[in-house]
mmCIF file with all atom_site columns, C-alpha atoms in Angstrom:
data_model
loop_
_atom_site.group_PDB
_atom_site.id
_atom_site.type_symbol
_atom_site.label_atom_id
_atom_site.label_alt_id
_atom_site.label_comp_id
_atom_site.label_asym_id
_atom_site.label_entity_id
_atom_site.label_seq_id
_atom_site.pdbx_PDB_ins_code
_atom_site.Cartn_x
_atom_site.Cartn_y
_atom_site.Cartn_z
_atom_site.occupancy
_atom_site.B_iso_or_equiv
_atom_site.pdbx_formal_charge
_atom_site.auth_seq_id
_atom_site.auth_comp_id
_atom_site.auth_asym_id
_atom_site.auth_atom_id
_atom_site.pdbx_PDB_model_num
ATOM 1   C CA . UNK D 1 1   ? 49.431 -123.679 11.708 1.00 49.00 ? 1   UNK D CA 1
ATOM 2   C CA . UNK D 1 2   ? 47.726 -121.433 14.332 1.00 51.00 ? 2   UNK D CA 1
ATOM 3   C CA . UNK D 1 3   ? 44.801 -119.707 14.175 1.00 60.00 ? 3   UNK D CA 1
ATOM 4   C CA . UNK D 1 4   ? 44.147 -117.401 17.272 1.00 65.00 ? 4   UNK D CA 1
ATOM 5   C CA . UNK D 1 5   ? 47.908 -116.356 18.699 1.00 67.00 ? 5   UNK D CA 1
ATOM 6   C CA . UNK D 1 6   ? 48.286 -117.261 22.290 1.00 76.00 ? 6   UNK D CA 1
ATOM 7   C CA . UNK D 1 7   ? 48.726 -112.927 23.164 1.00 83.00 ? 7   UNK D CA 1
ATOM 8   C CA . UNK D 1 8   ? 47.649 -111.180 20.060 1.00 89.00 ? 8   UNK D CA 1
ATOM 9   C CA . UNK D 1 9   ? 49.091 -107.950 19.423 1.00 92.00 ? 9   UNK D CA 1
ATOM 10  C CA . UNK D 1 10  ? 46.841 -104.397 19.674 1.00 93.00 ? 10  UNK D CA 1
ATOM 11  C CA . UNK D 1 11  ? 46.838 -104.374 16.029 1.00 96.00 ? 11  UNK D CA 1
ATOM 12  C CA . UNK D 1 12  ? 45.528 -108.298 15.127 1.00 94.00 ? 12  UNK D CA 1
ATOM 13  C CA . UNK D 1 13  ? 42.820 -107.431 18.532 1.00 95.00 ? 13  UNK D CA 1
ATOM 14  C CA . UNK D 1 14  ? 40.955 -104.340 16.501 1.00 97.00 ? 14  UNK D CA 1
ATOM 15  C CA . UNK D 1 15  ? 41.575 -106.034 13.272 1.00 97.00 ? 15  UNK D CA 1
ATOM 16  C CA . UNK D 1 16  ? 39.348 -108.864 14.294 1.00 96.00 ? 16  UNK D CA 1
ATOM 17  C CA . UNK D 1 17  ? 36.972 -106.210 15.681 1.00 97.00 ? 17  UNK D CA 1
ATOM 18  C CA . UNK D 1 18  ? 37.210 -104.439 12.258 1.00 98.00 ? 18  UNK D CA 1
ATOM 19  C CA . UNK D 1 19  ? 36.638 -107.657 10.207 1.00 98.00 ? 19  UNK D CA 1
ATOM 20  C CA . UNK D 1 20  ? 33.886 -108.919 12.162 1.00 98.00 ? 20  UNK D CA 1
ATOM 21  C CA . UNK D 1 21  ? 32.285 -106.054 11.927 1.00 98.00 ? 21  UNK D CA 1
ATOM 22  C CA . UNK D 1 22  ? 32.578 -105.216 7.900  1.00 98.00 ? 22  UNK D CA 1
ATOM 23  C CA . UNK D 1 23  ? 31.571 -109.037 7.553  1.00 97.00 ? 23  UNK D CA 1
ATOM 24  C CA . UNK D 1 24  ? 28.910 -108.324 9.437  1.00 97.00 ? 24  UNK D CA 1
ATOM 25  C CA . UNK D 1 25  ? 27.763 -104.906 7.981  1.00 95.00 ? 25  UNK D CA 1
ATOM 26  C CA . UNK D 1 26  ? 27.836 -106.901 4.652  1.00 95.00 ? 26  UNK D CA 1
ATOM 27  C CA . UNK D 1 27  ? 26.052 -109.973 5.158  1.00 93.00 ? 27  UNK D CA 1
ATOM 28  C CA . UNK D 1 28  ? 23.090 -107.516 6.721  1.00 92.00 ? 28  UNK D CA 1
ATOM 29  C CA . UNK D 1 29  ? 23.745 -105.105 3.747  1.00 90.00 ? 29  UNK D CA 1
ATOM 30  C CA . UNK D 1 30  ? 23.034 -108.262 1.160  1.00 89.00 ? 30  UNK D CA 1
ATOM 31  C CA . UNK D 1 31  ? 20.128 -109.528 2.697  1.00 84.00 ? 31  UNK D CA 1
ATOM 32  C CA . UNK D 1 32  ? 18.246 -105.868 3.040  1.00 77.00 ? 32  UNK D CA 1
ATOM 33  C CA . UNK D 1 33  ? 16.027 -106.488 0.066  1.00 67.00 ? 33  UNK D CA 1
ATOM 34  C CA . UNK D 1 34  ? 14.733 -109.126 2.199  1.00 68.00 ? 34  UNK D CA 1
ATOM 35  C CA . UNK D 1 35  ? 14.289 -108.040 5.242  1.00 73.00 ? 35  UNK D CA 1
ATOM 36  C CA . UNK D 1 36  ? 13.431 -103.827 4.896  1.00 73.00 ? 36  UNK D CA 1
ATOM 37  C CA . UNK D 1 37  ? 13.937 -102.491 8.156  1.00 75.00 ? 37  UNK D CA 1
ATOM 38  C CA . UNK D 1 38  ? 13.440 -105.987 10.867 1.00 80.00 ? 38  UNK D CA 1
ATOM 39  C CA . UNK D 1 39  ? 16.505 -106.987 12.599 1.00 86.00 ? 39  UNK D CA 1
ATOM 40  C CA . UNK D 1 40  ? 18.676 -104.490 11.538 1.00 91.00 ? 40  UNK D CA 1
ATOM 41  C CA . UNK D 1 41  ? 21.450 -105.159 14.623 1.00 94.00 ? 41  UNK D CA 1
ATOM 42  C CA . UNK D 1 42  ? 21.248 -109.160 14.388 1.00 93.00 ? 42  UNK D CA 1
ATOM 43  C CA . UNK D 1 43  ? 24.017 -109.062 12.361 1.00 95.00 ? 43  UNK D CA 1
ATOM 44  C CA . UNK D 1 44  ? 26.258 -107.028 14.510 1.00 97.00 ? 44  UNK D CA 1
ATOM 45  C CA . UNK D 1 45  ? 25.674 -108.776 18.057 1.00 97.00 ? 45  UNK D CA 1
ATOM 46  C CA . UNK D 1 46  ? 28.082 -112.062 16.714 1.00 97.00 ? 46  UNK D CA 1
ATOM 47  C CA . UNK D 1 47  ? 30.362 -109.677 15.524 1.00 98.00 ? 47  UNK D CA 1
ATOM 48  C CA . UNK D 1 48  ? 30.498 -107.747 18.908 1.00 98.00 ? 48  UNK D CA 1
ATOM 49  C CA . UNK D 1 49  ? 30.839 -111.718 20.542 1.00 97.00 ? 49  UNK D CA 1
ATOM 50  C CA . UNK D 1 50  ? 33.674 -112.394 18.458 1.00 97.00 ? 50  UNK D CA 1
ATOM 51  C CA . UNK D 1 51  ? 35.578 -109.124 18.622 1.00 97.00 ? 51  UNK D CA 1
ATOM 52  C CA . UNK D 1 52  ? 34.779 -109.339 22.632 1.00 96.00 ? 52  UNK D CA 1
ATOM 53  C CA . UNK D 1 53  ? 36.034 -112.899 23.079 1.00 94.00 ? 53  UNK D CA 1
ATOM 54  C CA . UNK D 1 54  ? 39.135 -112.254 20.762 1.00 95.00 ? 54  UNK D CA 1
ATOM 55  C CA . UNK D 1 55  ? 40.064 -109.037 21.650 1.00 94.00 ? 55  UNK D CA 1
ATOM 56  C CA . UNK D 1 56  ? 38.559 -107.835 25.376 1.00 93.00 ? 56  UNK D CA 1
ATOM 57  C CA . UNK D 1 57  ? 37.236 -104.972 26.022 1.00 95.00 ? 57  UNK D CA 1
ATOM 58  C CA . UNK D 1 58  ? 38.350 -101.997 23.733 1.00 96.00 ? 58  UNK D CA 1
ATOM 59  C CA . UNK D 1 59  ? 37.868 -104.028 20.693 1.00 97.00 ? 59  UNK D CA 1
ATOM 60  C CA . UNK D 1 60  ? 34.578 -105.795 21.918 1.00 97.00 ? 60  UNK D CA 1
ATOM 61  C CA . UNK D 1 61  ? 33.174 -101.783 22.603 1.00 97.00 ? 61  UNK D CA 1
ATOM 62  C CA . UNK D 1 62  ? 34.258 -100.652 19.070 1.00 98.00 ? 62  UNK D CA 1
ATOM 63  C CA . UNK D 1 63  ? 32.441 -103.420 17.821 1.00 98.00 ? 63  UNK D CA 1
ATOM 64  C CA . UNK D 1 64  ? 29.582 -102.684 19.531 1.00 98.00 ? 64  UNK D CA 1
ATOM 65  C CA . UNK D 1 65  ? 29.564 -98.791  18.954 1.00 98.00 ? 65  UNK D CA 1
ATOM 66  C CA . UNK D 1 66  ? 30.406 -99.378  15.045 1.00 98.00 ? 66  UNK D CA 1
ATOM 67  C CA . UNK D 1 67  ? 27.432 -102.110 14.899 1.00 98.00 ? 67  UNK D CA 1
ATOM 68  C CA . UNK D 1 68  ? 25.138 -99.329  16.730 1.00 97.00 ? 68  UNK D CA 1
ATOM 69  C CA . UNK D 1 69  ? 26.169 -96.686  14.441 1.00 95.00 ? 69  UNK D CA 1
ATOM 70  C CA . UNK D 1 70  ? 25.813 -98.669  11.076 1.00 95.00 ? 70  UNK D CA 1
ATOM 71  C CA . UNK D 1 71  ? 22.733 -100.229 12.030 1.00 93.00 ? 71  UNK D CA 1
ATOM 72  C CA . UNK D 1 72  ? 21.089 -97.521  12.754 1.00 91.00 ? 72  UNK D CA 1
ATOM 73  C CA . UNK D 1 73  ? 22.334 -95.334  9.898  1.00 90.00 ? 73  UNK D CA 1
ATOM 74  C CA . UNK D 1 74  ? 21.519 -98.029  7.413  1.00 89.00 ? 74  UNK D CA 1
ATOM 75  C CA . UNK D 1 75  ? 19.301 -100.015 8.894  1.00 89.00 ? 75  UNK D CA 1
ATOM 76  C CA . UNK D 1 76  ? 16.939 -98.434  10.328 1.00 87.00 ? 76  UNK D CA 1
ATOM 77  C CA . UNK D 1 77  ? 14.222 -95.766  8.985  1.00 83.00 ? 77  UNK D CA 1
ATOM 78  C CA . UNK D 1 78  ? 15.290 -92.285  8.600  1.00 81.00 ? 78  UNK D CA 1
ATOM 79  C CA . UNK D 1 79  ? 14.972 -89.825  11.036 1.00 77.00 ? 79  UNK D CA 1
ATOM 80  C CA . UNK D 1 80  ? 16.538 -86.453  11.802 1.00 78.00 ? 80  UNK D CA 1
ATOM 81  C CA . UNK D 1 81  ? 18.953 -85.350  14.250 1.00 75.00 ? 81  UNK D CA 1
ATOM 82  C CA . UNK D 1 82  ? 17.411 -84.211  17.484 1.00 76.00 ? 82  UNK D CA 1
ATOM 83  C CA . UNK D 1 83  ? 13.795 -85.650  16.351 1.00 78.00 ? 83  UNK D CA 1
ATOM 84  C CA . UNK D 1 84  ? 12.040 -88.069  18.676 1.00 84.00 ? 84  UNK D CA 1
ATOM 85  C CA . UNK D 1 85  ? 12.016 -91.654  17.260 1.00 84.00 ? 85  UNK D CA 1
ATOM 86  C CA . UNK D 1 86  ? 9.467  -93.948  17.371 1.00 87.00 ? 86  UNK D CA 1
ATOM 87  C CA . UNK D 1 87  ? 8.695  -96.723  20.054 1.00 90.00 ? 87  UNK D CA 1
ATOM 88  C CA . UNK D 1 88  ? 10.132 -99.063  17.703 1.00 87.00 ? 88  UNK D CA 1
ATOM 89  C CA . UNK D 1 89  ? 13.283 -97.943  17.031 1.00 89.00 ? 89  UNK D CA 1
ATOM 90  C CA . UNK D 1 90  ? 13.900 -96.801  20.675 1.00 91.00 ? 90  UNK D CA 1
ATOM 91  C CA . UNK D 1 91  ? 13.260 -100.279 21.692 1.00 93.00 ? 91  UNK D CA 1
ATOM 92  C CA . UNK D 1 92  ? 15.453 -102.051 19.072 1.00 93.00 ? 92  UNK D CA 1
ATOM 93  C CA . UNK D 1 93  ? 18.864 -99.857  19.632 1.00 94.00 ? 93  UNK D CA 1
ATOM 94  C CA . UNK D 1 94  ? 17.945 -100.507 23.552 1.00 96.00 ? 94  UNK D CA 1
ATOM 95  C CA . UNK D 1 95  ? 17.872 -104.008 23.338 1.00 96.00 ? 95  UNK D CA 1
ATOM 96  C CA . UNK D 1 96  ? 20.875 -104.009 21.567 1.00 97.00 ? 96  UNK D CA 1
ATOM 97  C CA . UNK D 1 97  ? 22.815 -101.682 23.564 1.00 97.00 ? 97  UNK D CA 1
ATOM 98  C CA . UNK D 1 98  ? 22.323 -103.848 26.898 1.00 97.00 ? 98  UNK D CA 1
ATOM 99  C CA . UNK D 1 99  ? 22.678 -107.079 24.890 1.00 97.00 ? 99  UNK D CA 1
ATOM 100 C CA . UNK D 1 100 ? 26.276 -105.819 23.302 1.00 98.00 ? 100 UNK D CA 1
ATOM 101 C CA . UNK D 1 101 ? 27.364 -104.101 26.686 1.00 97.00 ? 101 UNK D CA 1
ATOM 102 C CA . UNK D 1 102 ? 26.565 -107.129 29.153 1.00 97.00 ? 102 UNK D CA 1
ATOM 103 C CA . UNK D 1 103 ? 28.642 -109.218 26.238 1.00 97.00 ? 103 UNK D CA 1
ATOM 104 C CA . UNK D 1 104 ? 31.339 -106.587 26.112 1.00 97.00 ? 104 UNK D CA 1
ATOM 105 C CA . UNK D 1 105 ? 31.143 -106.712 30.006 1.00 97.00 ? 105 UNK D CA 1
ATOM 106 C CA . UNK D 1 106 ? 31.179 -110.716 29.809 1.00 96.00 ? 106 UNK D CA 1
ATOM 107 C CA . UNK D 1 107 ? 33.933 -111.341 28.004 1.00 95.00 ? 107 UNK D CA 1
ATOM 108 C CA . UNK D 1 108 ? 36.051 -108.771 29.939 1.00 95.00 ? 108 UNK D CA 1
ATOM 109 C CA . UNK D 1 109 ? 35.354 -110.610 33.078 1.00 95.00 ? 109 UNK D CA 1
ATOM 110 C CA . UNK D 1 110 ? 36.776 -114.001 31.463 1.00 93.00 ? 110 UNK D CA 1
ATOM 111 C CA . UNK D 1 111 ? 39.339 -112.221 29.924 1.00 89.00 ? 111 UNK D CA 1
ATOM 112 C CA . UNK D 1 112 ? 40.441 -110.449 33.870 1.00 91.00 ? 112 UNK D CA 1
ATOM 113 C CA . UNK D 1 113 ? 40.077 -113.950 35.428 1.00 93.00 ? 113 UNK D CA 1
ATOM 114 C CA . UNK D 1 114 ? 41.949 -115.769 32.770 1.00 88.00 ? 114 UNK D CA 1
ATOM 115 C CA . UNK D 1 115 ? 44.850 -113.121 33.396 1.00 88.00 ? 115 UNK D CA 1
ATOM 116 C CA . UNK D 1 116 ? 44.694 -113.625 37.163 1.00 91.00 ? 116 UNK D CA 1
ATOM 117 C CA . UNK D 1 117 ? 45.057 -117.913 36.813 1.00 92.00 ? 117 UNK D CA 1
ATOM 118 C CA . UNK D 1 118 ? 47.879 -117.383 34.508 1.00 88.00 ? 118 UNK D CA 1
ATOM 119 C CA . UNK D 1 119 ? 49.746 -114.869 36.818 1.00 89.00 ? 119 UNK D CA 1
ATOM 120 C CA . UNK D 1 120 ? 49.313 -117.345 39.535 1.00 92.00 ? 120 UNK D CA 1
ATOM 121 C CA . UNK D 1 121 ? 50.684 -120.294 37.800 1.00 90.00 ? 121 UNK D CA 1
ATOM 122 C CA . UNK D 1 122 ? 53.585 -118.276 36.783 1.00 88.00 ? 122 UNK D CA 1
ATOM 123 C CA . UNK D 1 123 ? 54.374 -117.434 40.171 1.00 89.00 ? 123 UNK D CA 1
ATOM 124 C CA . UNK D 1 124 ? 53.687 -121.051 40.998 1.00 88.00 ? 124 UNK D CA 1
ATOM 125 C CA . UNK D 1 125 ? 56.312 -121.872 38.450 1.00 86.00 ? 125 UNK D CA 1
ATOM 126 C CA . UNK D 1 126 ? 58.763 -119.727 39.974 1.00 84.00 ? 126 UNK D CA 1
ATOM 127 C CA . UNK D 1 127 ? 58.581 -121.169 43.410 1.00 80.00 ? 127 UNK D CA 1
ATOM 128 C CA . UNK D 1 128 ? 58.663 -124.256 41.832 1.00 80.00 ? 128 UNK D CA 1
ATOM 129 C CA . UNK D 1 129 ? 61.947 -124.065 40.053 1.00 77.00 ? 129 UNK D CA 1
ATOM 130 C CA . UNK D 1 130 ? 63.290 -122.101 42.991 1.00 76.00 ? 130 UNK D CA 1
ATOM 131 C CA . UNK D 1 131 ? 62.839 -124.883 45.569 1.00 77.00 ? 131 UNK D CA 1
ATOM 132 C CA . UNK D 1 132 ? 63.981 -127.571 43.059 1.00 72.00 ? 132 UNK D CA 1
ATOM 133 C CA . UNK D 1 133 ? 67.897 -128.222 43.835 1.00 70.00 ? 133 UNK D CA 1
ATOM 134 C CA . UNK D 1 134 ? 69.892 -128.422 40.205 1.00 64.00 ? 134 UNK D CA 1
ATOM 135 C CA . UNK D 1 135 ? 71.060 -131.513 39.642 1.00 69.00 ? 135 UNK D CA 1
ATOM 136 C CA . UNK D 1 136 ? 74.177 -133.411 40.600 1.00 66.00 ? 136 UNK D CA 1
ATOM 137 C CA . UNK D 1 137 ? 76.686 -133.753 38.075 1.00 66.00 ? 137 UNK D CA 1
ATOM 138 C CA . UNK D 1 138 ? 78.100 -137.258 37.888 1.00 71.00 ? 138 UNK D CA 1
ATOM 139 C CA . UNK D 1 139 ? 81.011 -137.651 39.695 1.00 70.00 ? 139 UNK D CA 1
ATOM 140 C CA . UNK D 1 140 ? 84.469 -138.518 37.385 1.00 63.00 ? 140 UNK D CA 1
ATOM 141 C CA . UNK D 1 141 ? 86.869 -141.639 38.426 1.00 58.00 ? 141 UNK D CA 1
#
Protein backbone atom coordinates (compact mmCIF):
# COMPACT_ATOMS: atom_id res chain seq x y z
CA UNK A 1 0.00 0.00 0.00
CA UNK A 2 1.22 3.56 -0.83
CA UNK A 3 0.57 6.52 0.72
CA UNK A 4 2.01 9.64 -1.15
CA UNK A 5 2.12 8.58 -5.17
CA UNK A 6 5.54 8.97 -6.58
CA UNK A 7 3.89 12.08 -9.29
CA UNK A 8 0.52 12.88 -7.94
CA UNK A 9 -1.94 14.06 -10.28
CA UNK A 10 -3.32 18.04 -10.28
CA UNK A 11 -6.37 16.77 -8.74
CA UNK A 12 -4.84 14.48 -5.52
CA UNK A 13 -2.09 17.95 -5.26
CA UNK A 14 -5.18 20.56 -4.37
CA UNK A 15 -7.05 17.85 -2.70
CA UNK A 16 -4.38 17.57 -0.09
CA UNK A 17 -4.32 21.39 -0.06
CA UNK A 18 -8.15 21.29 0.39
CA UNK A 19 -8.06 18.64 3.20
CA UNK A 20 -5.37 20.12 5.09
CA UNK A 21 -6.88 23.05 5.11
CA UNK A 22 -10.73 22.04 6.21
CA UNK A 23 -8.83 19.83 8.91
CA UNK A 24 -7.27 22.63 9.84
CA UNK A 25 -10.16 25.24 9.78
CA UNK A 26 -11.88 22.61 12.06
CA UNK A 27 -9.56 21.71 14.65
CA UNK A 28 -9.17 25.81 15.16
CA UNK A 29 -13.03 26.07 14.80
CA UNK A 30 -13.40 23.36 17.91
CA UNK A 31 -11.04 24.78 20.10
CA UNK A 32 -12.45 28.65 19.73
CA UNK A 33 -14.29 28.52 23.01
CA UNK A 34 -10.92 28.20 24.33
CA UNK A 35 -8.90 30.31 22.88
CA UNK A 36 -11.33 33.69 21.75
CA UNK A 37 -9.40 35.48 19.35
CA UNK A 38 -5.20 34.27 20.20
CA UNK A 39 -3.64 32.29 17.54
CA UNK A 40 -6.16 32.35 15.15
CA UNK A 41 -3.62 31.27 11.98
CA UNK A 42 -1.64 28.48 14.09
CA UNK A 43 -3.77 26.14 12.75
CA UNK A 44 -3.37 26.96 9.15
CA UNK A 45 0.60 27.33 8.91
CA UNK A 46 0.90 23.06 9.12
CA UNK A 47 -1.68 22.93 6.75
CA UNK A 48 0.09 25.41 4.31
CA UNK A 49 3.53 22.96 5.19
CA UNK A 50 1.76 20.02 4.18
CA UNK A 51 -0.11 21.22 1.12
CA UNK A 52 3.46 22.97 0.13
CA UNK A 53 5.56 19.84 0.61
CA UNK A 54 2.86 17.58 -1.12
CA UNK A 55 1.75 19.60 -3.70
CA UNK A 56 4.42 22.69 -4.67
CA UNK A 57 3.60 25.75 -5.24
CA UNK A 58 -0.05 26.37 -6.51
CA UNK A 59 -1.43 24.15 -3.90
CA UNK A 60 0.99 25.35 -1.04
CA UNK A 61 -0.39 29.29 -2.10
CA UNK A 62 -4.09 28.18 -1.96
CA UNK A 63 -3.40 26.89 1.27
CA UNK A 64 -1.97 29.77 2.42
CA UNK A 65 -4.53 32.33 0.88
CA UNK A 66 -7.59 30.02 2.16
CA UNK A 67 -5.84 29.86 5.80
CA UNK A 68 -5.49 33.88 5.52
CA UNK A 69 -8.95 34.31 4.47
CA UNK A 70 -10.65 31.94 7.10
CA UNK A 71 -8.59 33.06 9.81
CA UNK A 72 -9.21 36.23 9.53
CA UNK A 73 -12.93 36.01 8.77
CA UNK A 74 -13.45 33.73 11.70
CA UNK A 75 -10.85 34.20 13.72
CA UNK A 76 -10.17 37.27 14.22
CA UNK A 77 -12.34 40.35 15.67
CA UNK A 78 -14.67 42.03 13.39
CA UNK A 79 -13.92 44.82 11.47
CA UNK A 80 -15.30 46.52 8.37
CA UNK A 81 -14.18 46.68 4.94
CA UNK A 82 -11.88 49.57 4.23
CA UNK A 83 -11.56 50.37 8.20
CA UNK A 84 -8.08 50.55 9.69
CA UNK A 85 -7.34 47.53 11.97
CA UNK A 86 -5.67 47.51 14.96
CA UNK A 87 -1.84 46.96 15.70
CA UNK A 88 -2.75 43.60 16.67
CA UNK A 89 -4.34 42.23 13.98
CA UNK A 90 -2.00 43.94 11.42
CA UNK A 91 0.80 42.23 13.10
CA UNK A 92 -0.74 38.71 13.32
CA UNK A 93 -1.92 38.37 9.42
CA UNK A 94 1.82 39.86 8.76
CA UNK A 95 3.53 37.35 10.53
CA UNK A 96 1.64 34.88 8.95
CA UNK A 97 1.79 36.05 5.51
CA UNK A 98 5.79 35.99 5.48
CA UNK A 99 5.80 32.78 7.55
CA UNK A 100 3.30 30.91 4.84
CA UNK A 101 5.06 32.65 1.76
CA UNK A 102 8.84 31.87 2.73
CA UNK A 103 7.24 28.09 3.32
CA UNK A 104 5.36 28.25 0.06
CA UNK A 105 8.70 29.66 -1.39
CA UNK A 106 10.67 26.73 0.52
CA UNK A 107 9.12 23.97 -0.57
CA UNK A 108 9.07 25.17 -4.23
CA UNK A 109 12.76 25.40 -4.17
CA UNK A 110 13.03 21.56 -3.03
CA UNK A 111 10.44 20.71 -5.19
CA UNK A 112 12.63 22.68 -8.54
CA UNK A 113 15.86 20.98 -7.30
CA UNK A 114 14.35 17.61 -6.79
CA UNK A 115 13.06 17.92 -10.54
CA UNK A 116 16.49 18.99 -11.79
CA UNK A 117 18.44 15.61 -9.94
CA UNK A 118 15.85 13.44 -11.40
CA UNK A 119 16.17 14.89 -15.00
CA UNK A 120 19.82 14.37 -14.67
CA UNK A 121 19.76 10.83 -13.64
CA UNK A 122 17.43 10.12 -16.40
CA UNK A 123 19.70 11.43 -18.84
CA UNK A 124 22.42 9.58 -16.99
CA UNK A 125 20.37 6.49 -17.57
CA UNK A 126 20.15 7.05 -21.11
CA UNK A 127 23.82 7.35 -21.77
CA UNK A 128 24.14 4.56 -19.73
CA UNK A 129 22.10 2.06 -21.62
CA UNK A 130 23.31 3.66 -24.82
CA UNK A 131 27.01 2.88 -24.29
CA UNK A 132 26.20 -0.61 -22.86
CA UNK A 133 26.66 -3.20 -25.94
CA UNK A 134 23.46 -5.84 -25.86
CA UNK A 135 24.49 -8.94 -25.10
CA UNK A 136 25.87 -11.85 -27.06
CA UNK A 137 23.60 -14.52 -27.78
CA UNK A 138 25.13 -17.94 -27.18
CA UNK A 139 26.44 -19.36 -30.03
CA UNK A 140 24.50 -22.91 -31.34
CA UNK A 141 26.71 -26.22 -32.21
Amino acid sequence: MVLIPRNPSHFQRYAVAVGAVALAFTLRYGLYGTLDNRLPFAFFLPATIIAAWYGGLGPGLLAALAGLLLGDYFFLPPHEAGAPMGEAERTVIGLYAINAALIVLLFWHLHSRLQDREDELRKLKGKVEETTPAPMAPRGR
